[in-house]
Short mmCIF file of C-alpha atoms in Angstrom, two decimals:
data_model
loop_
_atom_site.label_atom_id
_atom_site.label_comp_id
_atom_site.label_asym_id
_atom_site.label_seq_id
_atom_site.Cartn_x
_atom_site.Cartn_y
_atom_site.Cartn_z
CA MET Z 296 21.57 4.03 -19.53
CA LYS Z 297 18.88 2.57 -17.33
CA ASN Z 298 17.49 4.54 -14.43
CA ASN Z 299 17.25 3.07 -10.96
CA ASP Z 300 13.51 3.06 -10.31
CA VAL Z 301 13.71 1.70 -6.78
CA ILE Z 302 11.49 4.40 -5.25
CA LEU Z 303 8.76 4.01 -7.88
CA GLN Z 304 8.82 0.21 -7.71
CA VAL Z 305 8.62 -0.10 -3.92
CA THR Z 306 5.86 2.51 -3.76
CA THR Z 307 3.93 0.72 -6.52
CA LYS Z 308 4.21 -2.57 -4.59
CA VAL Z 309 2.18 -1.03 -1.78
CA ILE Z 310 -0.14 1.26 -3.75
CA VAL Z 311 -1.44 -1.30 -6.30
CA PHE Z 312 -3.11 -3.42 -3.62
CA ILE Z 313 -4.76 -0.36 -2.05
CA ILE Z 314 -6.13 0.73 -5.44
CA VAL Z 315 -7.51 -2.75 -6.24
CA LEU Z 316 -9.15 -3.08 -2.82
CA PHE Z 317 -10.72 0.37 -3.17
CA SER Z 318 -11.99 -0.50 -6.67
CA ILE Z 319 -13.68 -3.64 -5.28
CA TYR Z 320 -15.26 -1.51 -2.54
CA ILE Z 321 -16.52 0.95 -5.17
CA PHE Z 322 -17.88 -1.98 -7.21
CA PHE Z 323 -19.96 -3.33 -4.33
CA ALA Z 324 -21.01 0.12 -3.12
CA GLY Z 325 -22.76 0.78 -6.42
CA HIS Z 326 -26.22 -0.37 -5.37
CA TYR Z 327 -26.90 2.22 -2.67
CA THR Z 328 -24.09 4.78 -2.93
CA PRO Z 329 -22.08 6.25 -5.83
CA GLY Z 330 -19.96 3.68 -7.60
CA GLY Z 331 -20.64 0.58 -9.67
CA GLY Z 332 -19.20 -1.67 -12.31
CA PHE Z 333 -17.92 0.99 -14.70
CA ILE Z 334 -15.87 3.06 -12.25
CA GLY Z 335 -14.69 -0.06 -10.43
CA GLY Z 336 -13.43 -1.53 -13.69
CA LEU Z 337 -11.70 1.72 -14.60
CA MET Z 338 -9.93 1.81 -11.23
CA THR Z 339 -8.76 -1.79 -11.54
CA SER Z 340 -7.44 -0.93 -15.01
CA GLY Z 341 -5.74 2.07 -13.44
CA ALA Z 342 -3.92 -0.19 -10.99
CA ILE Z 343 -2.70 -2.42 -13.84
CA VAL Z 344 -1.68 0.67 -15.85
CA LEU Z 345 0.39 1.75 -12.85
CA LEU Z 346 2.13 -1.64 -13.00
CA LEU Z 347 2.69 -1.12 -16.73
CA LEU Z 348 4.25 2.28 -16.05
CA THR Z 349 6.51 0.86 -13.34
CA TYR Z 350 7.64 -2.32 -15.07
CA ASP Z 351 7.47 -3.25 -18.75
CA ILE Z 352 4.75 -5.09 -20.68
CA LYS Z 353 6.51 -8.48 -20.54
CA THR Z 354 6.81 -8.43 -16.74
CA VAL Z 355 3.15 -7.48 -16.28
CA ALA Z 356 2.12 -10.21 -18.75
CA GLU Z 357 4.01 -12.70 -16.55
CA MET Z 358 2.33 -11.33 -13.42
CA LEU Z 359 -1.19 -11.41 -14.86
CA PRO Z 360 -1.29 -13.98 -17.67
CA LEU Z 361 -4.65 -12.78 -19.00
CA ASP Z 362 -5.83 -12.26 -22.56
CA TYR Z 363 -7.79 -9.05 -22.10
CA LYS Z 364 -9.84 -9.61 -25.27
CA LEU Z 365 -11.15 -12.81 -23.66
CA VAL Z 366 -11.85 -10.87 -20.43
CA ALA Z 367 -13.99 -8.39 -22.35
CA ALA Z 368 -15.77 -11.22 -24.17
CA ALA Z 369 -16.48 -13.05 -20.91
CA GLY Z 370 -17.90 -9.88 -19.38
CA LEU Z 371 -20.17 -9.35 -22.37
CA PHE Z 372 -21.33 -12.98 -22.12
CA ILE Z 373 -22.12 -12.65 -18.40
CA ALA Z 374 -24.09 -9.43 -18.94
CA ALA Z 375 -26.04 -10.95 -21.86
CA ALA Z 376 -26.74 -14.20 -19.99
CA THR Z 377 -28.03 -12.31 -16.93
CA SER Z 378 -30.30 -10.24 -19.16
CA THR Z 379 -31.73 -13.19 -21.08
CA GLY Z 380 -32.16 -15.24 -17.90
CA ALA Z 381 -35.33 -13.28 -17.19
CA LEU Z 382 -36.92 -14.77 -20.33
CA LEU Z 383 -36.82 -18.24 -18.71
CA PHE Z 384 -39.26 -17.01 -16.01
CA ASP Z 385 -41.72 -15.49 -18.55
CA LEU Z 386 -40.57 -11.97 -17.65
CA PRO Z 387 -39.46 -9.21 -20.01
CA PHE Z 388 -35.81 -8.94 -21.10
CA LEU Z 389 -33.46 -7.35 -18.50
CA THR Z 390 -35.82 -7.96 -15.54
CA HIS Z 391 -33.81 -8.49 -12.35
CA GLY Z 392 -34.78 -10.55 -9.35
CA TYR Z 393 -33.59 -10.42 -5.77
CA TRP Z 394 -33.79 -12.68 -2.73
CA GLU Z 395 -33.33 -12.02 0.99
CA ILE Z 396 -31.07 -14.88 2.03
CA TRP Z 397 -29.68 -15.65 5.47
CA LEU Z 398 -25.94 -16.30 5.21
CA PRO Z 399 -23.90 -17.83 8.06
CA ILE Z 400 -21.54 -14.89 8.71
CA LEU Z 401 -23.19 -11.89 7.07
CA GLY Z 402 -26.71 -12.49 8.44
CA GLU Z 403 -29.68 -11.19 6.43
CA THR Z 404 -28.33 -10.28 2.99
CA GLY Z 405 -30.15 -9.13 -0.11
CA LEU Z 406 -28.80 -10.89 -3.18
CA HIS Z 407 -29.64 -9.21 -6.47
CA THR Z 408 -28.98 -10.44 -9.99
CA ALA Z 409 -27.92 -6.91 -10.97
CA VAL Z 410 -24.57 -7.80 -9.35
CA PHE Z 411 -23.94 -10.29 -12.17
CA PHE Z 412 -24.81 -7.68 -14.79
CA ASP Z 413 -22.43 -5.27 -13.04
CA THR Z 414 -19.72 -7.94 -13.00
CA GLY Z 415 -20.15 -8.20 -16.76
CA VAL Z 416 -19.78 -4.42 -17.12
CA TYR Z 417 -16.71 -4.51 -14.86
CA LEU Z 418 -14.98 -7.20 -16.92
CA VAL Z 419 -15.80 -5.46 -20.21
CA VAL Z 420 -14.34 -2.18 -18.95
CA VAL Z 421 -11.14 -3.84 -17.68
CA GLY Z 422 -10.73 -5.85 -20.88
CA VAL Z 423 -11.37 -2.96 -23.28
CA THR Z 424 -9.21 -0.44 -21.40
CA LEU Z 425 -6.21 -2.74 -21.14
CA THR Z 426 -6.58 -4.00 -24.70
CA ILE Z 427 -6.43 -0.41 -25.93
CA ILE Z 428 -3.46 0.53 -23.73
CA GLN Z 429 -1.44 -2.60 -24.47
CA THR Z 430 -2.09 -2.32 -28.20
CA ILE Z 431 -0.83 1.26 -28.19
CA GLY Z 432 2.14 0.25 -26.03
CA VAL Z 433 3.30 -2.64 -28.19
CA SER Z 434 3.10 -0.88 -31.55
CA GLU Z 435 6.42 0.64 -32.54
CA MET I 305 8.59 -9.47 13.16
CA SER I 306 5.87 -10.75 10.84
CA PHE I 307 6.07 -14.26 12.32
CA GLN I 308 5.68 -12.91 15.84
CA LEU I 309 2.75 -10.72 14.79
CA LEU I 310 1.04 -13.70 13.12
CA LEU I 311 1.65 -15.87 16.20
CA ASN I 312 0.15 -13.17 18.40
CA VAL I 313 -2.98 -12.88 16.22
CA PHE I 314 -3.25 -16.68 16.17
CA LEU I 315 -3.09 -16.79 19.98
CA ALA I 316 -5.81 -14.14 20.15
CA PHE I 317 -8.03 -16.21 17.86
CA LEU I 318 -7.31 -19.31 19.97
CA TRP I 319 -8.41 -17.36 23.04
CA MET I 320 -11.66 -16.43 21.25
CA PHE I 321 -12.29 -20.10 20.42
CA LEU I 322 -11.61 -21.17 24.02
CA GLN I 323 -13.90 -18.47 25.41
CA ASN I 324 -16.53 -19.27 22.74
CA SER I 325 -17.32 -15.58 22.33
CA TYR I 326 -16.43 -13.87 19.07
CA ASP I 327 -16.21 -10.12 19.58
CA THR I 328 -13.59 -7.41 19.62
CA SER I 329 -13.12 -7.25 23.40
CA THR I 330 -12.37 -10.97 23.66
CA PHE I 331 -9.92 -10.65 20.78
CA LEU I 332 -8.17 -7.75 22.54
CA ILE I 333 -7.91 -9.68 25.81
CA GLY I 334 -6.48 -12.67 23.96
CA TYR I 335 -4.04 -10.41 22.12
CA ILE I 336 -2.79 -8.84 25.35
CA LEU I 337 -2.43 -12.28 26.99
CA GLY I 338 -0.52 -13.52 23.95
CA LEU I 339 1.71 -10.44 24.17
CA ILE I 340 2.50 -11.20 27.83
CA ILE I 341 3.28 -14.87 27.06
CA MET I 342 5.47 -13.90 24.09
CA PHE I 343 7.27 -11.31 26.21
CA ALA I 344 8.07 -13.98 28.78
CA PHE I 345 9.45 -16.26 26.06
CA ARG I 346 11.05 -13.46 24.00
CA ARG I 347 14.52 -15.08 24.00
CA TYR I 348 13.04 -18.04 22.17
CA PHE I 349 12.74 -16.05 18.92
CA HIS I 350 15.66 -15.43 16.58
CA THR I 351 14.75 -11.78 16.04
CA ARG I 352 14.04 -9.25 18.75
CA PHE I 353 10.63 -8.83 20.39
CA TYR I 354 8.42 -7.01 17.92
CA VAL I 355 7.01 -4.36 20.27
CA GLY I 356 10.41 -2.64 20.20
CA ARG I 357 10.17 -2.45 16.44
CA VAL I 358 6.65 -0.99 16.60
CA TRP I 359 7.95 1.60 19.07
CA ALA I 360 10.80 2.40 16.66
CA ILE I 361 8.27 2.96 13.86
CA ILE I 362 6.26 5.32 16.10
CA LYS I 363 9.46 7.19 16.99
CA LEU I 364 10.29 7.49 13.28
CA ILE I 365 6.86 9.01 12.58
CA LEU I 366 7.24 11.50 15.44
CA LEU I 367 10.74 12.45 14.25
CA PHE I 368 9.38 12.99 10.75
CA LEU I 369 6.57 15.25 12.01
CA LYS I 370 9.02 17.31 14.08
CA GLU I 371 11.41 17.73 11.13
CA LEU I 372 8.50 18.62 8.83
CA VAL I 373 7.39 21.50 11.04
CA LEU I 374 10.91 22.82 11.69
CA SER I 375 12.08 22.71 8.09
CA ASN I 376 8.83 24.28 6.85
CA ILE I 377 9.46 27.19 9.20
CA SER I 378 13.03 27.56 7.89
CA VAL I 379 11.84 27.53 4.27
CA LEU I 380 9.15 30.09 5.16
CA LYS I 381 11.89 32.33 6.55
CA LEU I 382 13.75 32.03 3.24
CA VAL I 383 10.61 32.82 1.23
CA ILE I 384 9.62 35.99 3.07
CA LYS I 385 13.14 37.42 3.04
CA PRO I 386 13.37 40.55 0.83
CA GLN I 387 16.60 39.48 -0.85
CA LEU I 388 17.16 35.98 -2.18
CA ASP I 389 20.46 34.77 -0.78
CA ILE I 390 20.08 31.04 -1.33
CA GLU I 391 22.74 28.90 -2.93
CA PRO I 392 21.20 25.80 -4.50
CA GLY I 393 23.27 22.75 -5.27
CA ILE I 394 23.31 18.99 -5.56
CA PHE I 395 25.39 16.79 -3.27
CA ALA I 396 25.88 13.04 -2.99
CA LEU I 397 24.77 11.39 0.21
CA PRO I 398 26.39 8.02 0.89
CA THR I 399 24.00 5.67 2.64
CA ASP I 400 24.55 2.45 4.58
CA LEU I 401 20.99 1.20 4.12
CA LYS I 402 20.68 -2.04 2.20
CA LYS I 403 17.06 -3.01 1.60
CA ASP I 404 14.87 -1.40 -1.06
CA TRP I 405 12.17 -0.22 1.31
CA GLU I 406 14.71 1.42 3.63
CA ILE I 407 16.12 3.42 0.72
CA VAL I 408 12.59 4.42 -0.29
CA VAL I 409 11.61 5.50 3.23
CA LEU I 410 14.82 7.53 3.60
CA SER I 411 14.32 9.16 0.18
CA ASN I 412 10.73 10.06 0.99
CA LEU I 413 11.75 11.51 4.36
CA ILE I 414 14.43 13.62 2.66
CA THR I 415 12.00 14.78 -0.02
CA LEU I 416 9.13 15.59 2.33
CA THR I 417 11.27 17.76 4.57
CA PRO I 418 11.49 21.05 2.62
CA GLY I 419 14.87 22.41 1.61
CA THR I 420 16.10 19.07 0.38
CA LEU I 421 14.89 16.92 -2.51
CA VAL I 422 15.97 13.52 -3.78
CA VAL I 423 16.95 13.69 -7.44
CA LYS I 424 18.23 10.18 -8.10
CA VAL I 425 19.25 6.95 -6.45
CA SER I 426 22.46 5.53 -7.87
CA ASP I 427 22.41 2.13 -9.59
CA ASP I 428 24.33 0.33 -6.84
CA GLN I 429 22.04 1.95 -4.22
CA LYS I 430 24.98 3.19 -2.15
CA THR I 431 24.52 6.88 -2.98
CA ILE I 432 21.50 9.17 -2.98
CA PHE I 433 21.79 12.45 -4.90
CA VAL I 434 20.08 15.26 -3.03
CA HIS I 435 19.23 18.74 -4.26
CA ALA I 436 19.63 21.24 -1.41
CA LEU I 437 18.10 24.70 -1.31
CA ASN I 438 21.01 26.12 0.65
CA ILE I 439 24.18 24.16 0.18
CA GLY I 440 26.69 26.61 1.71
CA GLU I 441 27.30 25.98 5.39
CA LYS I 442 24.17 23.86 5.70
CA GLU I 443 25.77 20.71 4.34
CA GLU I 444 27.11 19.51 7.67
CA GLU I 445 23.80 20.20 9.35
CA ILE I 446 21.91 18.39 6.59
CA LYS I 447 24.22 15.42 6.93
CA GLY I 448 23.41 15.46 10.64
CA ILE I 449 19.68 15.35 9.89
CA LYS I 450 20.17 12.50 7.47
CA ASN I 451 22.13 10.62 10.10
CA THR I 452 19.22 10.98 12.52
CA PHE I 453 16.80 9.69 9.85
CA GLU I 454 19.15 6.90 8.86
CA LYS I 455 19.63 5.93 12.51
CA ALA I 456 15.87 5.88 13.09
CA ILE I 457 15.34 3.66 10.04
CA MET I 458 18.18 1.37 11.19
CA GLU I 459 16.41 1.08 14.55
CA VAL I 460 13.31 -0.21 12.76
CA SER I 461 15.08 -2.77 10.58
CA ARG I 462 17.79 -3.86 13.02
#
């Protein structure tokens, strides 16, 4: 006896994209306003968890063929590499630099290496959250 | 509809490139000019001119707001009555809508208007099971409401 989940599935089709876009906004808002890598990663995981609730694990694995353990590892590597990069310039560990760069469309933009560190945090959060949830889901 | 919308946006961008000024007002002028051109050539498209569909969506929203207010008032009347003389029940509502999103929009409209609540959509998507707060003589009236909703949704997707 399988339920007809048409309402949930069509609603999810629309909502997932809104959640992911909002999580990216939160990620980039983190420098001046509340937000950042951790909450952005949690919201992206939340969107994928919504997909997991709507469909089953196999379908979501076909949609997003990612090994989340590798995602977490890549995030950790990015964060560590950004931190140790300061040592190349004879600066203490975890020192961040920034440049004011003129970009063709955006105009005067401040680029900061903390974004890379935050990207690492983001990927670690997504990887760890989904690894936990999928491991619990698969086990009988 | 989506092809016509994309063509209209493309024409607006083309107008911006021809004018060599990239701001919102130029885009709007180009969009309106594209709309006029597409209206003149509207028989060239396989589907109907998309402004009618946008108008149908606006009409659907207005209908929903009207029904929301009216049915909330009727439920309020039921709530503040001293004696509870409601007769709840579940009835099957046959629907002619085919596409998934039409079924979802109809179900959400039924659910968001108080007094009725969608319980389940059948597997072949030809029947929607609705829980009604007052099933007695209301059933005909409810079916009438559903027909207005269904008609409005049909207008959008025709």
